[in-house]
Amino acid sequence: MEAAARAGAPRPRPTGCLPASTAGPQQHACRWCPREPRSSSSGGDRAQSPANLGLLRPRAPRLRLAPSSAARITGQPIRRARDPRVECAGGRSSADHVGVSLGIVVEMSSTVPKSSNIFWHDCPVGKTDRQKLLKQKGCVVWITGLSGSGKSTLACTLGRELHTRGKLAYVLDGDNLRHGLNKDLGFAAEDRAENIRRVGEVAKLFADAGLVCIASFISPYRRDRESCRALLSDGSFIEVFLNMSLELCEARDPKGLYKLARAGKIKGFTGIDDPYEAPLNCEIEIKEGDVVCPSPSDMAEQVVTYLEEKGFLHE
C-alpha cells in the first residue's frame, strides 16, 4: 500500500539546490531557487534575488536620450508615444533604431547629420575621360519659370533634339522626382529648398558623368538656384528663364492648379500666394511674343545654339 501511494504521489521537481542540512563545507545552502515560488515573508529577499546569487545574467543598460539631447539631434520637438513600439519615420518601430529609447521617436532630417572622418576617393577615370568618350562636355541646363510656362515641354523637346544630334542628355523633371527621390517633401518654403538642394546635387553628378543634364523646376527662390550654380564652378551651369506672364500661365493652366489655388484649395502656390523671384543674370531668357509665343522647337533651338557656341556639344 505504501509503495503504491509513493508511486502515485507526484515527484517533486529538482531544484538544483541542496537542503541546508545536507550542504557540505564547499557547498552553500540555497534558501530560494528561481524554480520555486518566492517567499515574501523575510526582509532579506533582496539579498537572495537571482541576480545577487549570480543565477541570472544582468541586463545590459539601455541607452536613453535626454529630451535636450534628442532635440539637438533632430532639431524638432520630441513626441512621446503611448505604445512603446511606436512607428518611427520610415515605418519601422523605435526598437529597430539603435540608440533610441523606447517611447521616444527621433525624426532624422537629411541635413542634420554632420559626417566626420570621411575622405574623398578619386577614381582613375575622371570627368575629362568621360567627356572624351562621349565627345561632349557635361553641363546643367536649369529651366526655371512659373507653373505652366512650358518648362517640361522645353526640357523634353531639348532632350529629343540633342538625342537626334547624337548627344547624351537626361531630363530631371520636378513632378517626376517628387514621385521618388523627393516624395517625402511638400511645398513649404523649407521643403522647396531641400527639394532644389537634392536636385542640384544629382544634376552635378550627371554633369560630372559628361551628360547634358536638363533640370526643369519652378525653383522660385533665387538663393536656391544660386546655390545650385555654386556647385558647378566651371561655368557649366546654364540658367534658362522662361519669362512668361502670370496671365498667360494661368490661362494655359494645363494641370488645373491655378484654378484650385484661386479657390483656396491649394496653399503656397507660386505666383498666387507664394512669390517667384525672377533670375537677375540668367544665361538665356525666353520671353513670350507680342502675338504668339515661341514654339517648343524654336525655344529648344535657342538653347542648342548656346550650347554649341560655348563648346558643350563637342570635345
PDB file of N, CA and C in Angstrom, residues 206-307:
ATOM      1  N   PHE A 206      25.338  64.175 -62.775  1.00  0.00           N
ATOM      2  CA  PHE A 206      25.117  63.943 -64.204  1.00  0.00           C
ATOM      3  C   PHE A 206      26.121  64.734 -65.036  1.00  0.00           C
ATOM      4  N   ALA A 207      26.343  65.989 -64.655  1.00  0.00           N
ATOM      5  CA  ALA A 207      27.309  66.806 -65.393  1.00  0.00           C
ATOM      6  C   ALA A 207      28.710  66.235 -65.259  1.00  0.00           C
ATOM      7  N   ASP A 208      29.043  65.734 -64.080  1.00  0.00           N
ATOM      8  CA  ASP A 208      30.359  65.127 -63.887  1.00  0.00           C
ATOM      9  C   ASP A 208      30.505  63.856 -64.717  1.00  0.00           C
ATOM     10  N   ALA A 209      29.396  63.185 -64.990  1.00  0.00           N
ATOM     11  CA  ALA A 209      29.426  61.990 -65.834  1.00  0.00           C
ATOM     12  C   ALA A 209      29.587  62.339 -67.305  1.00  0.00           C
ATOM     13  N   GLY A 210      29.505  63.633 -67.640  1.00  0.00           N
ATOM     14  CA  GLY A 210      29.676  64.062 -69.021  1.00  0.00           C
ATOM     15  C   GLY A 210      28.386  64.282 -69.768  1.00  0.00           C
ATOM     16  N   LEU A 211      27.245  64.207 -69.090  1.00  0.00           N
ATOM     17  CA  LEU A 211      25.953  64.361 -69.737  1.00  0.00           C
ATOM     18  C   LEU A 211      25.507  65.820 -69.735  1.00  0.00           C
ATOM     19  N   VAL A 212      24.593  66.145 -70.645  1.00  0.00           N
ATOM     20  CA  VAL A 212      23.874  67.414 -70.586  1.00  0.00           C
ATOM     21  C   VAL A 212      22.636  67.157 -69.730  1.00  0.00           C
ATOM     22  N   CYS A 213      22.663  67.646 -68.503  1.00  0.00           N
ATOM     23  CA  CYS A 213      21.556  67.429 -67.574  1.00  0.00           C
ATOM     24  C   CYS A 213      20.572  68.578 -67.722  1.00  0.00           C
ATOM     25  N   ILE A 214      19.338  68.262 -68.058  1.00  0.00           N
ATOM     26  CA  ILE A 214      18.291  69.265 -68.248  1.00  0.00           C
ATOM     27  C   ILE A 214      17.367  69.206 -67.035  1.00  0.00           C
ATOM     28  N   ALA A 215      17.425  70.221 -66.191  1.00  0.00           N
ATOM     29  CA  ALA A 215      16.629  70.265 -64.969  1.00  0.00           C
ATOM     30  C   ALA A 215      15.463  71.225 -65.165  1.00  0.00           C
ATOM     31  N   SER A 216      14.257  70.720 -64.999  1.00  0.00           N
ATOM     32  CA  SER A 216      13.045  71.516 -65.210  1.00  0.00           C
ATOM     33  C   SER A 216      12.309  71.661 -63.883  1.00  0.00           C
ATOM     34  N   PHE A 217      12.449  72.844 -63.263  1.00  0.00           N
ATOM     35  CA  PHE A 217      11.873  73.073 -61.936  1.00  0.00           C
ATOM     36  C   PHE A 217      11.400  74.518 -61.829  1.00  0.00           C
ATOM     37  N   ILE A 218      10.285  74.714 -61.150  1.00  0.00           N
ATOM     38  CA  ILE A 218       9.859  76.087 -60.872  1.00  0.00           C
ATOM     39  C   ILE A 218      10.962  76.804 -60.129  1.00  0.00           C
ATOM     40  N   SER A 219      11.517  76.158 -59.114  1.00  0.00           N
ATOM     41  CA  SER A 219      12.620  76.722 -58.307  1.00  0.00           C
ATOM     42  C   SER A 219      12.423  78.212 -58.081  1.00  0.00           C
ATOM     43  N   PRO A 220      11.409  78.590 -57.291  1.00  0.00           N
ATOM     44  CA  PRO A 220      11.004  80.002 -57.209  1.00  0.00           C
ATOM     45  C   PRO A 220      11.987  80.913 -56.473  1.00  0.00           C
ATOM     46  N   TYR A 221      12.869  80.336 -55.645  1.00  0.00           N
ATOM     47  CA  TYR A 221      13.723  81.183 -54.813  1.00  0.00           C
ATOM     48  C   TYR A 221      15.105  81.329 -55.427  1.00  0.00           C
ATOM     49  N   ARG A 222      15.500  82.570 -55.573  1.00  0.00           N
ATOM     50  CA  ARG A 222      16.776  82.882 -56.225  1.00  0.00           C
ATOM     51  C   ARG A 222      17.950  82.293 -55.464  1.00  0.00           C
ATOM     52  N   ARG A 223      17.889  82.313 -54.169  1.00  0.00           N
ATOM     53  CA  ARG A 223      19.000  81.803 -53.362  1.00  0.00           C
ATOM     54  C   ARG A 223      19.240  80.322 -53.606  1.00  0.00           C
ATOM     55  N   ASP A 224      18.162  79.548 -53.760  1.00  0.00           N
ATOM     56  CA  ASP A 224      18.314  78.109 -54.007  1.00  0.00           C
ATOM     57  C   ASP A 224      18.946  77.847 -55.364  1.00  0.00           C
ATOM     58  N   ARG A 225      18.551  78.620 -56.373  1.00  0.00           N
ATOM     59  CA  ARG A 225      19.142  78.437 -57.704  1.00  0.00           C
ATOM     60  C   ARG A 225      20.619  78.815 -57.712  1.00  0.00           C
ATOM     61  N   GLU A 226      20.940  79.863 -56.985  1.00  0.00           N
ATOM     62  CA  GLU A 226      22.345  80.278 -56.920  1.00  0.00           C
ATOM     63  C   GLU A 226      23.191  79.254 -56.167  1.00  0.00           C
ATOM     64  N   SER A 227      22.594  78.572 -55.211  1.00  0.00           N
ATOM     65  CA  SER A 227      23.326  77.517 -54.510  1.00  0.00           C
ATOM     66  C   SER A 227      23.652  76.379 -55.458  1.00  0.00           C
ATOM     67  N   CYS A 228      22.714  76.049 -56.343  1.00  0.00           N
ATOM     68  CA  CYS A 228      22.990  75.009 -57.343  1.00  0.00           C
ATOM     69  C   CYS A 228      24.058  75.468 -58.330  1.00  0.00           C
ATOM     70  N   ARG A 229      24.036  76.718 -58.695  1.00  0.00           N
ATOM     71  CA  ARG A 229      25.060  77.254 -59.599  1.00  0.00           C
ATOM     72  C   ARG A 229      26.438  77.140 -58.960  1.00  0.00           C
ATOM     73  N   ALA A 230      26.503  77.377 -57.668  1.00  0.00           N
ATOM     74  CA  ALA A 230      27.791  77.332 -56.973  1.00  0.00           C
ATOM     75  C   ALA A 230      28.390  75.937 -56.946  1.00  0.00           C
ATOM     76  N   LEU A 231      27.559  74.902 -57.141  1.00  0.00           N
ATOM     77  CA  LEU A 231      28.075  73.539 -57.168  1.00  0.00           C
ATOM     78  C   LEU A 231      28.916  73.272 -58.409  1.00  0.00           C
ATOM     79  N   LEU A 232      28.692  74.043 -59.460  1.00  0.00           N
ATOM     80  CA  LEU A 232      29.431  73.869 -60.715  1.00  0.00           C
ATOM     81  C   LEU A 232      30.194  75.163 -60.988  1.00  0.00           C
ATOM     82  N   SER A 233      31.384  75.221 -60.476  1.00  0.00           N
ATOM     83  CA  SER A 233      32.155  76.463 -60.517  1.00  0.00           C
ATOM     84  C   SER A 233      32.880  76.683 -61.835  1.00  0.00           C
ATOM     85  N   ASP A 234      32.733  75.764 -62.797  1.00  0.00           N
ATOM     86  CA  ASP A 234      33.462  75.884 -64.055  1.00  0.00           C
ATOM     87  C   ASP A 234      32.616  76.490 -65.168  1.00  0.00           C
ATOM     88  N   GLY A 235      31.536  77.162 -64.817  1.00  0.00           N
ATOM     89  CA  GLY A 235      30.713  77.807 -65.823  1.00  0.00           C
ATOM     90  C   GLY A 235      29.802  76.870 -66.575  1.00  0.00           C
ATOM     91  N   SER A 236      29.586  75.678 -66.064  1.00  0.00           N
ATOM     92  CA  SER A 236      28.746  74.698 -66.759  1.00  0.00           C
ATOM     93  C   SER A 236      27.312  74.689 -66.255  1.00  0.00           C
ATOM     94  N   PHE A 237      26.895  75.744 -65.576  1.00  0.00           N
ATOM     95  CA  PHE A 237      25.508  75.892 -65.128  1.00  0.00           C
ATOM     96  C   PHE A 237      24.857  76.942 -66.017  1.00  0.00           C
ATOM     97  N   ILE A 238      23.881  76.519 -66.817  1.00  0.00           N
ATOM     98  CA  ILE A 238      23.215  77.412 -67.757  1.00  0.00           C
ATOM     99  C   ILE A 238      21.777  77.597 -67.296  1.00  0.00           C
ATOM    100  N   GLU A 239      21.463  78.780 -66.832  1.00  0.00           N
ATOM    101  CA  GLU A 239      20.120  79.073 -66.336  1.00  0.00           C
ATOM    102  C   GLU A 239      19.260  79.597 -67.480  1.00  0.00           C
ATOM    103  N   VAL A 240      18.139  78.927 -67.716  1.00  0.00           N
ATOM    104  CA  VAL A 240      17.200  79.306 -68.772  1.00  0.00           C
ATOM    105  C   VAL A 240      15.912  79.779 -68.103  1.00  0.00           C
ATOM    106  N   PHE A 241      15.582  81.038 -68.301  1.00  0.00           N
ATOM    107  CA  PHE A 241      14.407  81.633 -67.669  1.00  0.00           C
ATOM    108  C   PHE A 241      13.287  81.747 -68.683  1.00  0.00           C
ATOM    109  N   LEU A 242      12.203  81.005 -68.450  1.00  0.00           N
ATOM    110  CA  LEU A 242      11.019  81.138 -69.287  1.00  0.00           C
ATOM    111  C   LEU A 242      10.172  82.277 -68.715  1.00  0.00           C
ATOM    112  N   ASN A 243      10.370  83.437 -69.271  1.00  0.00           N
ATOM    113  CA  ASN A 243       9.740  84.652 -68.760  1.00  0.00           C
ATOM    114  C   ASN A 243       8.351  84.813 -69.363  1.00  0.00           C
ATOM    115  N   MET A 244       7.429  84.023 -68.848  1.00  0.00           N
ATOM    116  CA  MET A 244       6.039  84.082 -69.291  1.00  0.00           C
ATOM    117  C   MET A 244       5.206  84.739 -68.194  1.00  0.00           C
ATOM    118  N   SER A 245       4.271  85.557 -68.600  1.00  0.00           N
ATOM    119  CA  SER A 245       3.470  86.298 -67.629  1.00  0.00           C
ATOM    120  C   SER A 245       2.545  85.361 -66.855  1.00  0.00           C
ATOM    121  N   LEU A 246       2.159  85.813 -65.680  1.00  0.00           N
ATOM    122  CA  LEU A 246       1.228  85.040 -64.863  1.00  0.00           C
ATOM    123  C   LEU A 246      -0.097  84.866 -65.584  1.00  0.00           C
ATOM    124  N   GLU A 247      -0.543  85.891 -66.294  1.00  0.00           N
ATOM    125  CA  GLU A 247      -1.814  85.815 -67.008  1.00  0.00           C
ATOM    126  C   GLU A 247      -1.779  84.708 -68.075  1.00  0.00           C
ATOM    127  N   LEU A 248      -0.660  84.613 -68.785  1.00  0.00           N
ATOM    128  CA  LEU A 248      -0.535  83.581 -69.810  1.00  0.00           C
ATOM    129  C   LEU A 248      -0.511  82.190 -69.183  1.00  0.00           C
ATOM    130  N   CYS A 249       0.281  82.034 -68.127  1.00  0.00           N
ATOM    131  CA  CYS A 249       0.390  80.719 -67.474  1.00  0.00           C
ATOM    132  C   CYS A 249      -0.938  80.294 -66.870  1.00  0.00           C
ATOM    133  N   GLU A 250      -1.661  81.259 -66.289  1.00  0.00           N
ATOM    134  CA  GLU A 250      -2.947  80.926 -65.676  1.00  0.00           C
ATOM    135  C   GLU A 250      -3.986  80.614 -66.745  1.00  0.00           C
ATOM    136  N   ALA A 251      -3.877  81.267 -67.892  1.00  0.00           N
ATOM    137  CA  ALA A 251      -4.804  80.963 -68.987  1.00  0.00           C
ATOM    138  C   ALA A 251      -4.549  79.560 -69.535  1.00  0.00           C
ATOM    139  N   ARG A 252      -3.298  79.167 -69.588  1.00  0.00           N
ATOM    140  CA  ARG A 252      -2.980  77.803 -70.033  1.00  0.00           C
ATOM    141  C   ARG A 252      -3.463  76.793 -68.993  1.00  0.00           C
ATOM    142  N   ASP A 253      -2.957  76.923 -67.771  1.00  0.00           N
ATOM    143  CA  ASP A 253      -3.328  76.062 -66.628  1.00  0.00           C
ATOM    144  C   ASP A 253      -3.487  74.609 -67.046  1.00  0.00           C
ATOM    145  N   PRO A 254      -2.425  73.969 -67.570  1.00  0.00           N
ATOM    146  CA  PRO A 254      -2.571  72.603 -68.104  1.00  0.00           C
ATOM    147  C   PRO A 254      -2.948  71.567 -67.061  1.00  0.00           C
ATOM    148  N   LYS A 255      -2.615  71.817 -65.804  1.00  0.00           N
ATOM    149  CA  LYS A 255      -2.912  70.836 -64.754  1.00  0.00           C
ATOM    150  C   LYS A 255      -4.085  71.252 -63.866  1.00  0.00           C
ATOM    151  N   GLY A 256      -4.670  72.407 -64.151  1.00  0.00           N
ATOM    152  CA  GLY A 256      -5.794  72.871 -63.342  1.00  0.00           C
ATOM    153  C   GLY A 256      -5.400  73.360 -61.963  1.00  0.00           C
ATOM    154  N   LEU A 257      -4.111  73.650 -61.759  1.00  0.00           N
ATOM    155  CA  LEU A 257      -3.634  74.028 -60.425  1.00  0.00           C
ATOM    156  C   LEU A 257      -3.961  75.476 -60.081  1.00  0.00           C
ATOM    157  N   TYR A 258      -3.922  76.358 -61.080  1.00  0.00           N
ATOM    158  CA  TYR A 258      -4.256  77.762 -60.811  1.00  0.00           C
ATOM    159  C   TYR A 258      -5.701  77.894 -60.362  1.00  0.00           C
ATOM    160  N   LYS A 259      -6.580  77.132 -60.974  1.00  0.00           N
ATOM    161  CA  LYS A 259      -7.986  77.168 -60.594  1.00  0.00           C
ATOM    162  C   LYS A 259      -8.165  76.725 -59.151  1.00  0.00           C
ATOM    163  N   LEU A 260      -7.440  75.671 -58.766  1.00  0.00           N
ATOM    164  CA  LEU A 260      -7.524  75.202 -57.382  1.00  0.00           C
ATOM    165  C   LEU A 260      -6.925  76.219 -56.415  1.00  0.00           C
ATOM    166  N   ALA A 261      -5.830  76.857 -56.826  1.00  0.00           N
ATOM    167  CA  ALA A 261      -5.200  77.854 -55.964  1.00  0.00           C
ATOM    168  C   ALA A 261      -6.093  79.067 -55.784  1.00  0.00           C
ATOM    169  N   ARG A 262      -6.748  79.510 -56.846  1.00  0.00           N
ATOM    170  CA  ARG A 262      -7.662  80.646 -56.738  1.00  0.00           C
ATOM    171  C   ARG A 262      -8.856  80.314 -55.850  1.00  0.00           C
ATOM    172  N   ALA A 263      -9.243  79.046 -55.834  1.00  0.00           N
ATOM    173  CA  ALA A 263     -10.363  78.628 -54.992  1.00  0.00           C
ATOM    174  C   ALA A 263      -9.943  78.383 -53.553  1.00  0.00           C
ATOM    175  N   GLY A 264      -8.655  78.537 -53.272  1.00  0.00           N
ATOM    176  CA  GLY A 264      -8.166  78.336 -51.913  1.00  0.00           C
ATOM    177  C   GLY A 264      -7.950  76.896 -51.538  1.00  0.00           C
ATOM    178  N   LYS A 265      -7.998  75.993 -52.521  1.00  0.00           N
ATOM    179  CA  LYS A 265      -7.809  74.569 -52.240  1.00  0.00           C
ATOM    180  C   LYS A 265      -6.345  74.166 -52.243  1.00  0.00           C
ATOM    181  N   ILE A 266      -5.472  75.020 -52.765  1.00  0.00           N
ATOM    182  CA  ILE A 266      -4.033  74.801 -52.723  1.00  0.00           C
ATOM    183  C   ILE A 266      -3.398  76.027 -52.082  1.00  0.00           C
ATOM    184  N   LYS A 267      -2.613  75.814 -51.060  1.00  0.00           N
ATOM    185  CA  LYS A 267      -1.946  76.912 -50.368  1.00  0.00           C
ATOM    186  C   LYS A 267      -0.470  76.945 -50.753  1.00  0.00           C
ATOM    187  N   GLY A 268       0.099  78.137 -50.774  1.00  0.00           N
ATOM    188  CA  GLY A 268       1.513  78.289 -51.084  1.00  0.00           C
ATOM    189  C   GLY A 268       1.827  78.031 -52.542  1.00  0.00           C
ATOM    190  N   PHE A 269       0.920  78.390 -53.445  1.00  0.00           N
ATOM    191  CA  PHE A 269       1.125  78.142 -54.870  1.00  0.00           C
ATOM    192  C   PHE A 269       1.893  79.318 -55.474  1.00  0.00           C
ATOM    193  N   THR A 270       2.974  79.003 -56.172  1.00  0.00           N
ATOM    194  CA  THR A 270       3.842  80.031 -56.725  1.00  0.00           C
ATOM    195  C   THR A 270       3.073  80.907 -57.709  1.00  0.00           C
ATOM    196  N   GLY A 271       3.191  82.224 -57.502  1.00  0.00           N
ATOM    197  CA  GLY A 271       2.523  83.193 -58.359  1.00  0.00           C
ATOM    198  C   GLY A 271       1.188  83.642 -57.821  1.00  0.00           C
ATOM    199  N   ILE A 272       0.587  82.866 -56.906  1.00  0.00           N
ATOM    200  CA  ILE A 272      -0.708  83.226 -56.330  1.00  0.00           C
ATOM    201  C   ILE A 272      -0.532  83.716 -54.902  1.00  0.00           C
ATOM    202  N   ASP A 273      -0.117  82.833 -54.014  1.00  0.00           N
ATOM    203  CA  ASP A 273       0.140  83.251 -52.633  1.00  0.00           C
ATOM    204  C   ASP A 273       1.544  82.886 -52.176  1.00  0.00           C
ATOM    205  N   ASP A 274       2.439  82.640 -53.130  1.00  0.00           N
ATOM    206  CA  ASP A 274       3.848  82.421 -52.819  1.00  0.00           C
ATOM    207  C   ASP A 274       4.658  83.078 -53.936  1.00  0.00           C
ATOM    208  N   PRO A 275       5.753  83.768 -53.600  1.00  0.00           N
ATOM    209  CA  PRO A 275       6.441  84.584 -54.607  1.00  0.00           C
ATOM    210  C   PRO A 275       7.305  83.752 -55.550  1.00  0.00           C
ATOM    211  N   TYR A 276       7.549  84.322 -56.707  1.00  0.00           N
ATOM    212  CA  TYR A 276       8.550  83.798 -57.643  1.00  0.00           C
ATOM    213  C   TYR A 276       9.601  84.885 -57.842  1.00  0.00           C
ATOM    214  N   GLU A 277      10.845  84.558 -57.568  1.00  0.00           N
ATOM    215  CA  GLU A 277      11.950  85.509 -57.695  1.00  0.00           C
ATOM    216  C   GLU A 277      12.655  85.270 -59.027  1.00  0.00           C
ATOM    217  N   ALA A 278      12.447  86.178 -59.943  1.00  0.00           N
ATOM    218  CA  ALA A 278      12.992  86.026 -61.295  1.00  0.00           C
ATOM    219  C   ALA A 278      14.511  86.117 -61.262  1.00  0.00           C
ATOM    220  N   PRO A 279      15.204  85.398 -62.145  1.00  0.00           N
ATOM    221  CA  PRO A 279      16.670  85.471 -62.216  1.00  0.00           C
ATOM    222  C   PRO A 279      17.132  86.879 -62.574  1.00  0.00           C
ATOM    223  N   LEU A 280      18.306  87.215 -62.075  1.00  0.00           N
ATOM    224  CA  LEU A 280      18.894  88.528 -62.355  1.00  0.00           C
ATOM    225  C   LEU A 280      19.936  88.456 -63.468  1.00  0.00           C
ATOM    226  N   ASN A 281      20.656  87.346 -63.559  1.00  0.00           N
ATOM    227  CA  ASN A 281      21.726  87.213 -64.549  1.00  0.00           C
ATOM    228  C   ASN A 281      21.698  85.824 -65.174  1.00  0.00           C
ATOM    229  N   CYS A 282      20.577  85.488 -65.779  1.00  0.00           N
ATOM    230  CA  CYS A 282      20.468  84.167 -66.411  1.00  0.00           C
ATOM    231  C   CYS A 282      21.201  84.171 -67.752  1.00  0.00           C
ATOM    232  N   GLU A 283      21.623  82.989 -68.180  1.00  0.00           N
ATOM    233  CA  GLU A 283      22.327  82.864 -69.456  1.00  0.00           C
ATOM    234  C   GLU A 283      21.373  83.003 -70.646  1.00  0.00           C
ATOM    235  N   ILE A 284      20.166  82.485 -70.500  1.00  0.00           N
ATOM    236  CA  ILE A 284      19.189  82.520 -71.598  1.00  0.00           C
ATOM    237  C   ILE A 284      17.847  82.960 -71.021  1.00  0.00           C
ATOM    238  N   GLU A 285      17.217  83.916 -71.662  1.00  0.00           N
ATOM    239  CA  GLU A 285      15.868  84.343 -71.286  1.00  0.00           C
ATOM    240  C   GLU A 285      14.968  84.224 -72.505  1.00  0.00           C
ATOM    241  N   ILE A 286      13.888  83.504 -72.344  1.00  0.00           N
ATOM    242  CA  ILE A 286      12.932  83.305 -73.425  1.00  0.00           C
ATOM    243  C   ILE A 286      11.627  83.985 -73.021  1.00  0.00           C
ATOM    244  N   LYS A 287      11.220  84.974 -73.818  1.00  0.00           N
ATOM    245  CA  LYS A 287      10.032  85.747 -73.497  1.00  0.00           C
ATOM    246  C   LYS A 287       8.883  85.371 -74.415  1.00  0.00           C
ATOM    247  N   GLU A 288       7.690  85.639 -73.916  1.00  0.00           N
ATOM    248  CA  GLU A 288       6.513  85.434 -74.751  1.00  0.00           C
ATOM    249  C   GLU A 288       6.451  86.541 -75.803  1.00  0.00           C
ATOM    250  N   GLY A 289       6.015  86.185 -76.998  1.00  0.00           N
ATOM    251  CA  GLY A 289       5.933  87.171 -78.065  1.00  0.00           C
ATOM    252  C   GLY A 289       4.737  88.084 -77.922  1.00  0.00           C
ATOM    253  N   ASP A 290       4.757  89.141 -78.711  1.00  0.00           N
ATOM    254  CA  ASP A 290       3.641  90.081 -78.674  1.00  0.00           C
ATOM    255  C   ASP A 290       2.366  89.446 -79.223  1.00  0.00           C
ATOM    256  N   VAL A 291       2.519  88.579 -80.206  1.00  0.00           N
ATOM    257  CA  VAL A 291       1.353  87.962 -80.842  1.00  0.00           C
ATOM    258  C   VAL A 291       1.243  86.498 -80.441  1.00  0.00           C
ATOM    259  N   VAL A 292       2.302  85.745 -80.700  1.00  0.00           N
ATOM    260  CA  VAL A 292       2.315  84.322 -80.355  1.00  0.00           C
ATOM    261  C   VAL A 292       3.585  84.016 -79.575  1.00  0.00           C
ATOM    262  N   CYS A 293       3.510  82.977 -78.767  1.00  0.00           N
ATOM    263  CA  CYS A 293       4.688  82.541 -78.014  1.00  0.00           C
ATOM    264  C   CYS A 293       5.573  81.690 -78.923  1.00  0.00           C
ATOM    265  N   PRO A 294       6.868  81.676 -78.667  1.00  0.00           N
ATOM    266  CA  PRO A 294       7.741  80.812 -79.471  1.00  0.00           C
ATOM    267  C   PRO A 294       7.365  79.354 -79.286  1.00  0.00           C
ATOM    268  N   SER A 295       7.522  78.577 -80.333  1.00  0.00           N
ATOM    269  CA  SER A 295       7.184  77.155 -80.285  1.00  0.00           C
ATOM    270  C   SER A 295       8.236  76.399 -79.478  1.00  0.00           C
ATOM    271  N   PRO A 296       7.897  75.206 -78.994  1.00  0.00           N
ATOM    272  CA  PRO A 296       8.891  74.418 -78.258  1.00  0.00           C
ATOM    273  C   PRO A 296      10.160  74.156 -79.056  1.00  0.00           C
ATOM    274  N   SER A 297      10.026  73.892 -80.344  1.00  0.00           N
ATOM    275  CA  SER A 297      11.216  73.628 -81.164  1.00  0.00           C
ATOM    276  C   SER A 297      12.070  74.881 -81.312  1.00  0.00           C
ATOM    277  N   ASP A 298      11.437  76.049 -81.414  1.00  0.00           N
ATOM    278  CA  ASP A 298      12.199  77.300 -81.505  1.00  0.00           C
ATOM    279  C   ASP A 298      12.955  77.565 -80.201  1.00  0.00           C
ATOM    280  N   MET A 299      12.304  77.321 -79.085  1.00  0.00           N
ATOM    281  CA  MET A 299      12.972  77.522 -77.800  1.00  0.00           C
ATOM    282  C   MET A 299      14.129  76.540 -77.638  1.00  0.00           C
ATOM    283  N   ALA A 300      13.905  75.289 -78.017  1.00  0.00           N
ATOM    284  CA  ALA A 300      14.974  74.294 -77.908  1.00  0.00           C
ATOM    285  C   ALA A 300      16.147  74.655 -78.801  1.00  0.00           C
ATOM    286  N   GLU A 301      15.872  75.160 -79.993  1.00  0.00           N
ATOM    287  CA  GLU A 301      16.937  75.554 -80.908  1.00  0.00           C
ATOM    288  C   GLU A 301      17.758  76.699 -80.330  1.00  0.00           C
ATOM    289  N   GLN A 302      17.119  77.578 -79.599  1.00  0.00           N
ATOM    290  CA  GLN A 302      17.838  78.684 -78.962  1.00  0.00           C
ATOM    291  C   GLN A 302      18.819  78.162 -77.916  1.00  0.00           C
ATOM    292  N   VAL A 303      18.405  77.164 -77.171  1.00  0.00           N
ATOM    293  CA  VAL A 303      19.298  76.585 -76.152  1.00  0.00           C
ATOM    294  C   VAL A 303      20.425  75.793 -76.817  1.00  0.00           C
ATOM    295  N   VAL A 304      20.103  75.025 -77.864  1.00  0.00           N
ATOM    296  CA  VAL A 304      21.121  74.246 -78.564  1.00  0.00           C
ATOM    297  C   VAL A 304      22.178  75.158 -79.165  1.00  0.00           C
ATOM    298  N   THR A 305      21.748  76.283 -79.727  1.00  0.00           N
ATOM    299  CA  THR A 305      22.697  77.239 -80.298  1.00  0.00           C
ATOM    300  C   THR A 305      23.659  77.752 -79.229  1.00  0.00           C
ATOM    301  N   TYR A 306      23.137  78.030 -78.054  1.00  0.00           N
ATOM    302  CA  TYR A 306      24.002  78.488 -76.955  1.00  0.00           C
ATOM    303  C   TYR A 306      25.004  77.405 -76.574  1.00  0.00           C
ATOM    304  N   LEU A 307      24.549  76.161 -76.475  1.00  0.00           N
ATOM    305  CA  LEU A 307      25.447  75.067 -76.089  1.00  0.00           C
ATOM    306  C   LEU A 307      26.544  74.868 -77.143  1.00  0.00           C
TER     307      LEU A 307
END
